[in-house]
Short mmCIF file of C-alpha atoms (C1' of nucleotides) in Angstrom, two decimals:
data_model
loop_
_atom_site.label_atom_id
_atom_site.label_comp_id
_atom_site.label_asym_id
_atom_site.label_seq_id
_atom_site.Cartn_x
_atom_site.Cartn_y
_atom_site.Cartn_z
CA MET A 244 42.97 164.64 95.55
CA LEU A 245 39.27 164.07 95.02
CA THR A 246 38.50 165.77 98.31
CA LYS A 247 40.63 168.23 100.22
CA SER A 248 41.84 167.68 103.77
CA THR A 249 40.30 170.77 105.20
CA SER A 250 39.46 169.81 108.77
CA GLU A 251 42.25 169.70 111.33
CA GLN A 252 41.70 165.99 111.75
CA ASP A 253 41.93 165.21 108.06
CA LYS A 254 45.16 167.10 107.90
CA GLN A 255 46.63 165.22 110.83
CA GLU A 256 45.61 161.96 109.22
CA LEU A 257 47.18 162.85 105.92
CA ARG A 258 50.34 163.91 107.70
CA ALA A 259 50.46 160.59 109.49
CA ARG A 260 49.87 158.74 106.25
CA ILE A 261 52.75 160.51 104.58
CA MET A 262 55.01 159.50 107.45
CA GLU A 263 53.87 155.90 107.31
CA VAL A 264 54.40 155.55 103.61
CA ALA A 265 57.70 157.40 103.69
CA ARG A 266 59.04 155.25 106.51
CA ASP A 267 58.09 152.09 104.71
CA LEU A 268 59.92 153.25 101.64
CA PHE A 269 62.96 154.61 103.50
CA VAL A 270 63.24 151.42 105.39
CA GLN A 271 62.82 149.30 102.33
CA LYS A 272 65.06 151.10 99.88
CA GLY A 273 67.24 153.50 101.85
CA ILE A 274 66.77 157.18 102.39
CA ASP A 275 68.44 158.46 99.28
CA ALA A 276 66.82 155.92 97.02
CA VAL A 277 63.32 157.13 97.84
CA THR A 278 61.94 160.05 95.87
CA MET A 279 59.38 162.55 96.97
CA ARG A 280 57.41 161.71 93.85
CA GLU A 281 57.30 158.06 94.82
CA ILE A 282 56.02 158.85 98.29
CA ALA A 283 53.46 161.17 96.73
CA LYS A 284 52.21 158.59 94.28
CA ARG A 285 51.58 156.13 97.09
CA ILE A 286 49.43 158.52 99.01
CA GLY A 287 47.66 159.61 95.84
CA TYR A 288 48.80 163.24 95.87
CA SER A 289 51.29 165.20 93.86
CA ALA A 290 54.86 165.41 95.08
CA THR A 291 54.64 169.03 96.04
CA SER A 292 51.77 168.39 98.39
CA ILE A 293 54.20 166.80 100.80
CA TYR A 294 55.80 170.21 101.18
CA LEU A 295 52.54 171.50 102.62
CA TYR A 296 53.07 169.15 105.56
CA PHE A 297 56.85 168.94 105.89
CA ALA A 298 59.43 171.60 105.16
CA ASP A 299 61.56 169.20 103.11
CA LYS A 300 62.75 165.62 102.88
CA GLN A 301 65.08 166.06 105.83
CA ALA A 302 62.31 167.34 108.06
CA LEU A 303 60.15 164.40 107.08
CA LEU A 304 62.97 162.04 107.92
CA ARG A 305 63.57 163.73 111.25
CA GLU A 306 59.98 163.38 112.31
CA ILE A 307 59.96 159.72 111.35
CA CYS A 308 63.06 159.18 113.45
CA GLU A 309 61.56 160.88 116.44
CA SER A 310 58.45 158.82 116.21
CA ASP A 311 60.55 155.66 115.94
CA PHE A 312 62.55 156.55 119.01
CA ALA A 313 59.27 156.79 120.82
CA ALA A 314 58.10 153.49 119.34
CA MET A 315 61.20 151.70 120.55
CA ALA A 316 60.92 153.19 124.00
CA SER A 317 57.31 152.12 124.23
CA HIS A 318 58.29 148.66 122.97
CA ILE A 319 60.72 148.50 125.87
CA LYS A 320 58.53 150.22 128.40
CA VAL A 321 56.56 147.13 129.45
CA ILE A 322 59.84 145.67 130.66
CA LEU A 323 60.08 148.27 133.38
CA GLU A 324 57.21 146.54 135.20
CA ILE A 325 59.31 143.49 135.97
CA ALA A 326 60.02 143.42 139.69
CA ASP A 327 63.49 141.88 139.85
CA ALA A 328 66.11 144.39 138.73
CA GLU A 329 68.52 141.87 137.26
CA LYS A 330 65.77 140.20 135.27
CA ARG A 331 64.73 143.64 134.14
CA LEU A 332 68.19 144.23 132.80
CA ILE A 333 68.25 140.99 130.84
CA ALA A 334 64.79 141.68 129.51
CA ILE A 335 65.58 145.19 128.41
CA SER A 336 68.59 143.95 126.50
CA ASP A 337 66.53 141.19 124.86
CA SER A 338 63.85 143.64 124.02
CA TYR A 339 66.24 146.16 122.53
CA ALA A 340 67.84 143.54 120.30
CA LYS A 341 64.49 142.17 119.29
CA PHE A 342 63.37 145.58 118.16
CA ALA A 343 66.60 146.14 116.26
CA LEU A 344 66.36 142.87 114.38
CA MET A 345 62.63 143.00 113.82
CA TYR A 346 62.77 146.50 112.40
CA PRO A 347 66.30 146.65 111.03
CA ASN A 348 65.59 149.62 108.91
CA HIS A 349 64.02 151.68 111.64
CA TYR A 350 66.97 150.75 113.75
CA GLN A 351 69.31 151.83 111.04
CA LEU A 352 67.68 155.20 110.75
CA MET A 353 67.82 155.65 114.48
CA TYR A 354 71.18 154.31 115.56
CA MET A 355 73.30 153.62 112.50
CA THR A 356 72.87 156.79 110.48
CA PRO A 357 75.32 159.58 111.17
CA HIS A 358 72.77 162.01 112.49
CA ALA A 359 74.76 165.11 111.77
CA ARG A 360 75.02 164.23 108.10
CA TYR A 361 71.28 164.03 107.61
CA GLY A 362 70.60 166.93 109.92
CA ILE A 363 68.74 164.71 112.35
CA SER A 364 68.45 166.27 115.77
CA VAL A 365 66.11 164.85 118.31
CA ASP A 366 63.64 167.05 120.06
CA ASP A 367 64.16 167.73 123.78
CA GLU A 368 60.89 166.00 124.46
CA TYR A 369 62.62 162.67 123.80
CA LYS A 370 65.54 163.17 126.11
CA ASN A 371 65.85 161.73 129.64
CA ASN A 372 62.27 160.63 129.38
CA LEU A 373 61.35 157.17 130.63
CA GLU A 374 58.58 156.97 128.09
CA LYS A 375 60.56 158.04 125.05
CA ASP A 376 64.29 157.57 125.57
CA ALA A 377 65.54 154.00 125.37
CA TYR A 378 69.00 154.87 126.65
CA PHE A 379 67.53 156.52 129.69
CA GLN A 380 65.44 153.42 130.30
CA LEU A 381 68.54 151.25 130.19
CA ARG A 382 70.48 153.60 132.44
CA THR A 383 67.66 153.56 134.95
CA VAL A 384 67.63 149.78 135.13
CA VAL A 385 71.40 149.58 135.35
CA ASN A 386 71.23 152.01 138.23
CA ALA A 387 68.70 149.87 140.03
CA VAL A 388 70.90 146.80 139.72
CA PHE A 389 73.85 148.85 140.85
CA LEU A 390 72.02 150.06 143.94
CA GLU A 391 71.30 146.46 144.83
CA GLY A 392 75.06 145.91 144.87
CA LYS A 393 74.97 143.22 142.22
CA PHE A 394 77.97 144.42 140.25
CA ARG A 395 81.60 143.80 141.11
CA LYS A 396 83.02 146.59 143.22
CA GLU A 397 85.27 147.85 140.43
CA TRP A 398 82.23 148.77 138.31
CA ASN A 399 80.89 151.88 139.95
CA ASP A 400 80.15 154.22 137.07
CA VAL A 401 76.54 153.67 136.08
CA ASP A 402 76.78 155.62 132.83
CA LEU A 403 79.89 153.75 131.80
CA ILE A 404 78.21 150.43 132.55
CA ALA A 405 75.07 151.34 130.64
CA GLN A 406 77.03 152.61 127.67
CA THR A 407 79.16 149.49 127.51
CA LEU A 408 76.15 147.21 127.70
CA TRP A 409 74.48 149.24 125.02
CA ALA A 410 77.57 149.02 122.82
CA GLY A 411 77.69 145.25 123.20
CA ILE A 412 74.13 144.66 122.09
CA HIS A 413 74.36 147.36 119.47
CA GLY A 414 77.50 145.79 118.05
CA VAL A 415 75.84 142.45 117.47
CA CYS A 416 72.74 144.00 115.94
CA ALA A 417 74.58 146.53 113.83
CA LEU A 418 76.94 143.98 112.32
CA GLN A 419 73.99 141.74 111.57
CA ILE A 420 72.23 144.58 109.79
CA THR A 421 75.27 145.83 107.91
CA MET A 422 76.65 142.51 106.77
CA PRO A 423 73.86 139.99 107.10
CA LYS A 424 75.42 137.42 104.85
CA GLU A 425 78.87 138.21 103.66
CA ASP A 426 79.81 134.78 102.50
CA TRP A 427 83.45 134.88 103.50
CA ILE A 428 82.52 135.06 107.16
CA ASN A 429 81.29 131.88 108.73
CA TRP A 430 78.50 133.68 110.55
CA ARG A 431 77.01 132.04 113.58
CA PRO A 432 73.27 132.58 114.08
CA VAL A 433 72.62 136.06 115.37
CA GLU A 434 70.68 134.65 118.31
CA HIS A 435 73.75 132.75 119.44
CA ARG A 436 75.91 135.83 119.08
CA LEU A 437 73.45 137.84 121.12
CA GLN A 438 73.22 135.17 123.76
CA MET A 439 76.97 134.96 124.05
CA MET A 440 77.37 138.71 124.24
CA GLN A 441 74.86 138.92 127.06
CA THR A 442 76.51 136.09 128.92
CA LEU A 443 80.01 137.54 128.58
CA LEU A 444 78.88 140.96 129.72
CA LYS A 445 76.99 139.53 132.64
CA LEU A 446 79.90 137.36 133.76
CA GLY A 447 82.25 140.30 133.51
CA LEU A 448 79.93 142.56 135.44
CA THR A 449 78.77 140.33 138.23
CA GLU A 450 80.78 137.20 138.79
CA ARG A 451 83.26 137.40 141.62
CA MET B 161 93.55 167.60 80.56
CA LEU B 162 96.64 169.38 79.20
CA THR B 163 98.33 166.05 78.58
CA LYS B 164 96.69 162.67 78.13
CA SER B 165 97.44 159.69 80.33
CA THR B 166 98.60 157.43 77.59
CA SER B 167 101.18 155.18 79.24
CA GLU B 168 100.00 152.36 81.42
CA GLN B 169 101.67 154.00 84.39
CA ASP B 170 99.99 157.36 83.88
CA LYS B 171 96.65 155.63 83.68
CA GLN B 172 97.25 153.75 86.88
CA GLU B 173 98.25 156.95 88.60
CA LEU B 174 95.18 158.79 87.43
CA ARG B 175 93.02 155.90 88.55
CA ALA B 176 94.61 156.02 91.97
CA ARG B 177 94.15 159.76 92.15
CA ILE B 178 90.46 159.45 91.39
CA MET B 179 90.11 156.93 94.20
CA GLU B 180 91.99 159.14 96.65
CA VAL B 181 89.95 162.20 95.90
CA ALA B 182 86.69 160.29 95.87
CA ARG B 183 87.41 158.63 99.19
CA ASP B 184 88.24 161.94 100.80
CA LEU B 185 84.98 163.40 99.60
CA PHE B 186 82.90 160.32 100.45
CA VAL B 187 84.20 160.21 103.98
CA GLN B 188 83.85 163.92 104.42
CA LYS B 189 80.37 164.43 103.03
CA GLY B 190 78.76 161.02 102.68
CA ILE B 191 78.44 158.90 99.59
CA ASP B 192 75.27 160.37 98.20
CA ALA B 193 76.30 163.94 98.82
CA VAL B 194 79.32 163.65 96.56
CA THR B 195 78.81 164.21 92.85
CA MET B 196 80.84 162.82 90.02
CA ARG B 197 81.32 166.37 88.80
CA GLU B 198 82.83 167.37 92.12
CA ILE B 199 85.27 164.50 92.07
CA ALA B 200 86.13 165.38 88.49
CA LYS B 201 86.75 169.03 89.24
CA ARG B 202 89.22 168.09 91.96
CA ILE B 203 91.28 165.94 89.67
CA GLY B 204 91.07 168.50 86.91
CA TYR B 205 89.14 166.41 84.42
CA SER B 206 85.59 166.38 83.20
CA ALA B 207 83.05 164.24 85.02
CA THR B 208 82.70 161.75 82.24
CA SER B 209 86.40 160.94 82.31
CA ILE B 210 85.84 159.05 85.53
CA TYR B 211 83.74 156.62 83.54
CA LEU B 212 86.81 155.73 81.51
CA TYR B 213 88.32 154.30 84.68
CA PHE B 214 85.32 153.07 86.65
CA ALA B 215 82.09 151.63 85.34
CA ASP B 216 80.00 153.88 87.56
CA LYS B 217 79.84 155.49 90.98
CA GLN B 218 79.08 152.19 92.65
CA ALA B 219 82.10 150.50 91.13
CA LEU B 220 84.28 153.37 92.27
CA LEU B 221 82.92 153.05 95.78
CA ARG B 222 83.45 149.31 95.77
CA GLU B 223 87.07 149.63 94.82
CA ILE B 224 87.67 152.19 97.52
CA CYS B 225 86.15 149.84 100.07
CA GLU B 226 88.32 146.98 98.96
CA SER B 227 91.42 149.05 99.21
CA ASP B 228 90.41 150.19 102.69
CA PHE B 229 89.83 146.64 103.84
CA ALA B 230 93.36 145.92 102.78
CA ALA B 231 94.64 149.03 104.56
CA MET B 232 93.03 147.99 107.80
CA ALA B 233 94.36 144.47 107.56
CA SER B 234 97.83 145.78 106.94
CA HIS B 235 97.44 148.14 109.90
CA ILE B 236 96.66 145.12 112.02
CA LYS B 237 99.16 142.80 110.45
CA VAL B 238 102.15 143.84 112.55
CA ILE B 239 100.25 142.58 115.58
CA LEU B 240 100.52 139.03 114.36
CA GLU B 241 104.23 139.06 115.17
CA ILE B 242 103.58 139.22 118.91
CA ALA B 243 104.58 135.93 120.46
CA ASP B 244 102.08 135.53 123.29
CA ALA B 245 98.67 134.62 121.93
CA GLU B 246 96.65 136.35 124.64
CA LYS B 247 98.62 139.55 124.24
CA ARG B 248 98.11 139.23 120.51
CA LEU B 249 94.38 139.13 121.06
CA ILE B 250 94.38 142.26 123.20
CA ALA B 251 96.60 144.01 120.72
CA ILE B 252 94.48 143.12 117.73
CA SER B 253 91.43 144.48 119.44
CA ASP B 254 93.24 147.70 120.37
CA SER B 255 94.53 148.03 116.89
CA TYR B 256 91.13 147.48 115.31
CA ALA B 257 89.54 150.12 117.49
CA LYS B 258 92.36 152.52 116.88
CA PHE B 259 91.89 152.23 113.15
CA ALA B 260 88.15 152.69 113.46
CA LEU B 261 88.46 155.84 115.54
CA MET B 262 91.40 157.26 113.64
CA TYR B 263 89.70 156.83 110.27
CA PRO B 264 86.03 156.98 111.24
CA ASN B 265 84.90 157.61 107.73
CA HIS B 266 86.83 154.77 106.18
CA TYR B 267 85.46 152.60 108.92
CA GLN B 268 81.99 153.77 108.17
CA LEU B 269 82.28 152.89 104.52
CA MET B 270 83.67 149.49 105.39
CA TYR B 271 81.63 148.29 108.34
CA MET B 272 78.69 150.61 108.86
CA THR B 273 77.28 150.94 105.36
CA PRO B 274 74.69 148.36 104.33
CA HIS B 275 76.73 146.76 101.59
CA ALA B 276 73.85 145.29 99.69
CA ARG B 277 72.18 148.64 99.31
CA TYR B 278 75.21 150.17 97.65
CA GLY B 279 76.02 147.04 95.73
CA ILE B 280 79.32 146.61 97.52
CA SER B 281 80.68 143.11 97.21
CA VAL B 282 84.22 142.36 98.17
CA ASP B 283 86.51 140.54 95.80
CA ASP B 284 87.52 136.97 96.64
CA GLU B 285 91.09 138.12 96.90
CA TYR B 286 90.25 139.76 100.23
CA LYS B 287 88.61 136.77 101.84
CA ASN B 288 90.28 134.40 104.29
CA ASN B 289 93.53 136.14 103.61
CA LEU B 290 95.81 136.94 106.52
CA GLU B 291 97.16 139.94 104.67
CA LYS B 292 93.86 141.45 103.65
CA ASP B 293 90.99 140.19 105.81
CA ALA B 294 90.80 141.67 109.30
CA TYR B 295 88.14 139.24 110.45
CA PHE B 296 90.26 136.33 109.39
CA GLN B 297 93.17 137.80 111.33
CA LEU B 298 91.04 138.04 114.45
CA ARG B 299 89.70 134.53 114.01
CA THR B 300 93.21 133.20 113.63
CA VAL B 301 94.35 134.79 116.87
CA VAL B 302 91.24 133.65 118.72
CA ASN B 303 91.95 130.15 117.50
CA ALA B 304 95.50 130.31 118.82
CA VAL B 305 94.30 131.36 122.27
CA PHE B 306 91.67 128.67 122.14
CA LEU B 307 94.22 125.99 121.31
CA GLU B 308 96.22 127.08 124.34
CA GLY B 309 93.15 126.25 126.43
CA LYS B 310 92.82 129.75 127.82
CA PHE B 311 89.06 130.04 127.46
CA ARG B 312 86.46 128.59 129.79
CA LYS B 313 85.35 125.15 128.68
CA GLU B 314 81.89 126.33 127.71
CA TRP B 315 83.36 128.53 124.97
CA ASN B 316 84.37 126.10 122.29
CA ASP B 317 83.14 127.68 119.06
CA VAL B 318 85.99 129.76 117.68
CA ASP B 319 83.87 131.55 115.09
CA LEU B 320 81.28 132.43 117.68
CA ILE B 321 83.94 133.78 120.02
CA ALA B 322 85.60 135.84 117.30
CA GLN B 323 82.30 137.25 116.11
CA THR B 324 81.24 138.23 119.60
CA LEU B 325 84.54 139.92 120.32
CA TRP B 326 84.27 141.73 117.02
CA ALA B 327 80.74 142.84 117.82
CA GLY B 328 81.82 144.20 121.19
CA ILE B 329 84.58 146.38 119.81
CA HIS B 330 82.51 147.30 116.79
CA GLY B 331 79.63 148.35 119.01
CA VAL B 332 81.74 150.84 120.94
CA CYS B 333 83.33 152.28 117.82
CA ALA B 334 80.13 152.39 115.79
CA LEU B 335 78.16 154.19 118.48
CA GLN B 336 81.00 156.65 118.87
CA ILE B 337 80.97 157.34 115.14
CA THR B 338 77.21 157.53 114.78
CA MET B 339 76.43 159.64 117.82
CA PRO B 340 79.67 161.27 118.86
CA LYS B 341 78.05 163.91 120.96
CA GLU B 342 74.35 163.61 121.36
CA ASP B 343 73.98 165.90 124.29
CA TRP B 344 71.27 164.01 126.09
CA ILE B 345 73.59 161.10 126.73
CA ASN B 346 76.20 161.56 129.40
CA TRP B 347 78.89 159.96 127.27
CA ARG B 348 81.94 158.55 129.00
CA PRO B 349 85.21 158.91 127.09
CA VAL B 350 85.37 156.40 124.30
CA GLU B 351 88.70 155.10 125.61
CA HIS B 352 87.03 154.16 128.89
CA ARG B 353 84.19 152.47 127.10
CA LEU B 354 86.60 150.50 124.98
CA GLN B 355 88.67 149.54 127.98
CA MET B 356 85.63 148.38 129.87
CA MET B 357 84.32 146.39 126.93
CA GLN B 358 87.63 144.60 126.57
CA THR B 359 87.77 143.86 130.27
CA LEU B 360 84.23 142.54 130.42
CA LEU B 361 84.75 140.31 127.41
CA LYS B 362 88.01 139.00 128.77
CA LEU B 363 86.56 138.27 132.19
CA GLY B 364 83.63 136.48 130.61
CA LEU B 365 85.82 134.45 128.33
CA THR B 366 88.62 133.41 130.62
CA GLU B 367 87.96 133.76 134.32
CA ARG B 368 86.96 130.63 136.10
"C1'" DA C 175 107.99 166.47 58.81
"C1'" DC C 176 103.45 164.86 57.48
"C1'" DT C 177 99.34 161.98 58.07
"C1'" DG C 178 96.15 158.64 59.73
"C1'" DT C 179 94.47 155.96 63.50
"C1'" DT C 180 93.46 155.22 67.90
"C1'" DA C 181 92.51 156.04 72.45
"C1'" DA C 182 91.93 159.73 75.88
"C1'" DC C 183 89.19 163.20 76.88
"C1'" DT C 184 85.20 166.80 76.43
"C1'" DT C 185 80.74 168.67 75.32
"C1'" DA C 186 75.95 167.96 74.76
"C1'" DA C 187 72.18 165.75 76.06
"C1'" DC C 188 68.84 162.71 78.81
"C1'" DA C 189 65.85 161.29 82.34
"C1'" DA C 190 65.31 161.73 87.17
"C1'" DT C 191 65.77 164.27 91.51
"C1'" DG C 192 64.49 167.90 95.35
"C1'" DT C 193 62.35 172.11 95.59
"C1'" DT C 194 59.98 176.69 94.40
"C1'" DA C 195 56.71 179.62 92.09
"C1'" DA C 196 52.83 180.15 89.77
"C1'" DG C 197 48.40 178.57 88.75
"C1'" DT C 198 43.64 175.83 89.97
"C1'" DT C 199 40.02 174.22 92.44
"C1'" DA C 200 37.42 172.61 96.28
"C1'" DA C 201 35.09 174.00 100.38
"C1'" DC C 202 33.08 177.02 103.52
"C1'" DG C 203 31.03 181.68 105.11
"C1'" DG C 204 28.15 185.09 103.74
"C1'" DC D 87 25.11 181.56 94.71
"C1'" DC D 88 29.24 184.05 94.99
"C1'" DG D 89 33.94 185.28 96.78
"C1'" DT D 90 37.83 184.11 99.62
"C1'" DT D 91 40.97 181.18 101.24
"C1'" DA D 92 43.53 177.28 101.86
"C1'" DA D 93 44.53 172.79 99.69
"C1'" DC D 94 46.31 171.04 95.97
"C1'" DT D 95 48.48 170.67 91.06
"C1'" DT D 96 51.27 171.90 87.09
"C1'" DA D 97 55.27 174.01 85.32
"C1'" DA D 98 59.69 175.03 85.87
"C1'" DC D 99 64.62 175.10 87.71
"C1'" DA D 100 69.07 173.63 88.96
"C1'" DT D 101 71.50 169.48 89.91
"C1'" DT D 102 72.30 164.62 89.64
"C1'" DG D 103 74.26 160.03 87.32
"C1'" DT D 104 75.08 158.44 82.94
"C1'" DT D 105 75.38 157.82 77.69
"C1'" DA D 106 76.30 159.24 73.03
"C1'" DA D 107 78.41 161.94 70.06
"C1'" DG D 108 82.18 164.89 69.07
"C1'" DT D 109 87.44 166.48 69.61
"C1'" DT D 110 92.05 166.27 70.23
"C1'" DA D 111 96.45 164.56 71.71
"C1'" DA D 112 99.94 161.14 70.93
"C1'" DC D 113 102.15 157.69 68.53
"C1'" DA D 114 103.30 154.67 64.22
"C1'" DG D 115 104.51 154.54 59.61
"C1'" DT D 116 105.93 156.76 55.61
#
DNA sequence: ACTGTTAACTTAACAATGTTAAGTTAACGG
DNA sequence: CCGTTAACTTAACATTGTTAAGTTAACAGT
């Protein structure tokens, strides 16, 4: 406002700042509860300035989502270094859940918001990419364990296995985020629920 | 509009009609995308008339949710007649998933919307009630199976078991609803994923 | 049949929202 | 130092949830 972001770098920085502030607000108050004017005030510009950097609110949201998908994948990526495939699988599941519960609102944007409704569509760059696609990471690890012959014979569809594992962890996290303390349910600690889910899935997959 | 709803019965009917129409719109377009004026137009009254029957949009939403919780519980209730406890458990899980996938938008309102954010809080009448509380129904059946000694010894916390089972089924359904066809995931049919989830959980819970 | 009274309903209005169009002004090139 | 352009702002619009102020339908009593 005092000075204009004229250089390419300044513009990129301002763009990034808008995304940061917007994500914080989205995450804190919900997408529809955040106004463009509020975002603008926080970055010290007028509301309409945002439209110089993003086509509209939806586009802003979409970019935030994409960047969060990447953040999650990079959060998980270190796991892929682990040598033992089975340990890798446990670790990736832990890591996924940890991300979900540490950043519940990011997670909500990414995996609990009906994408079609908000016009979210992920760029191709994020698909089937070990760096940027968390599902692909999981599938890859599941495949490694599968190739080592660690699963019961009846489980021979790697995609099906990965998707079921995903659903299990997602279910625990999503319920925790949606109904964190509905008093009529005698909730057990989310860590216990996660632990149990992992154990059940593992027993079902591997024990003979 | 031509005639006024003066008798108690007329008023109740109009109230119910508002809820019906509003639910249809909510599930079809999302809560925030539906305007009071749109609901009003469909019932043939002015927008402000809705406020004669519901305090505000949030209150309307809350009542719809409550009524849907009851609908689900009643959908599940017939299951409780099944004599064999283990079969009852399978059936309740099938029935839950069936409801979720048959009425994805109801389900979304009920179990995938952060309740706090929309000020949803369920009336006491729906809690710990075998007629109206689906979680309580599940917990009851889990308890019956537990008392028959069908679970492995290490699983001795009935709430924990029920919550983990719930999370498993919920995870499959919720992912299906949120990302029904994201093309970069090689989705297996949701029926297969459900089947596998149930099998894994059962193996983990019962097999020695 | 008329007339109040009341409760059901409508219209008008408000502040707030996303977004566009029209103005300003800062910065850089000459 | 001036003119052009791109960055930014102000003004404005249609739409939203909601409230306040009006209208009118229905029923009760004469």
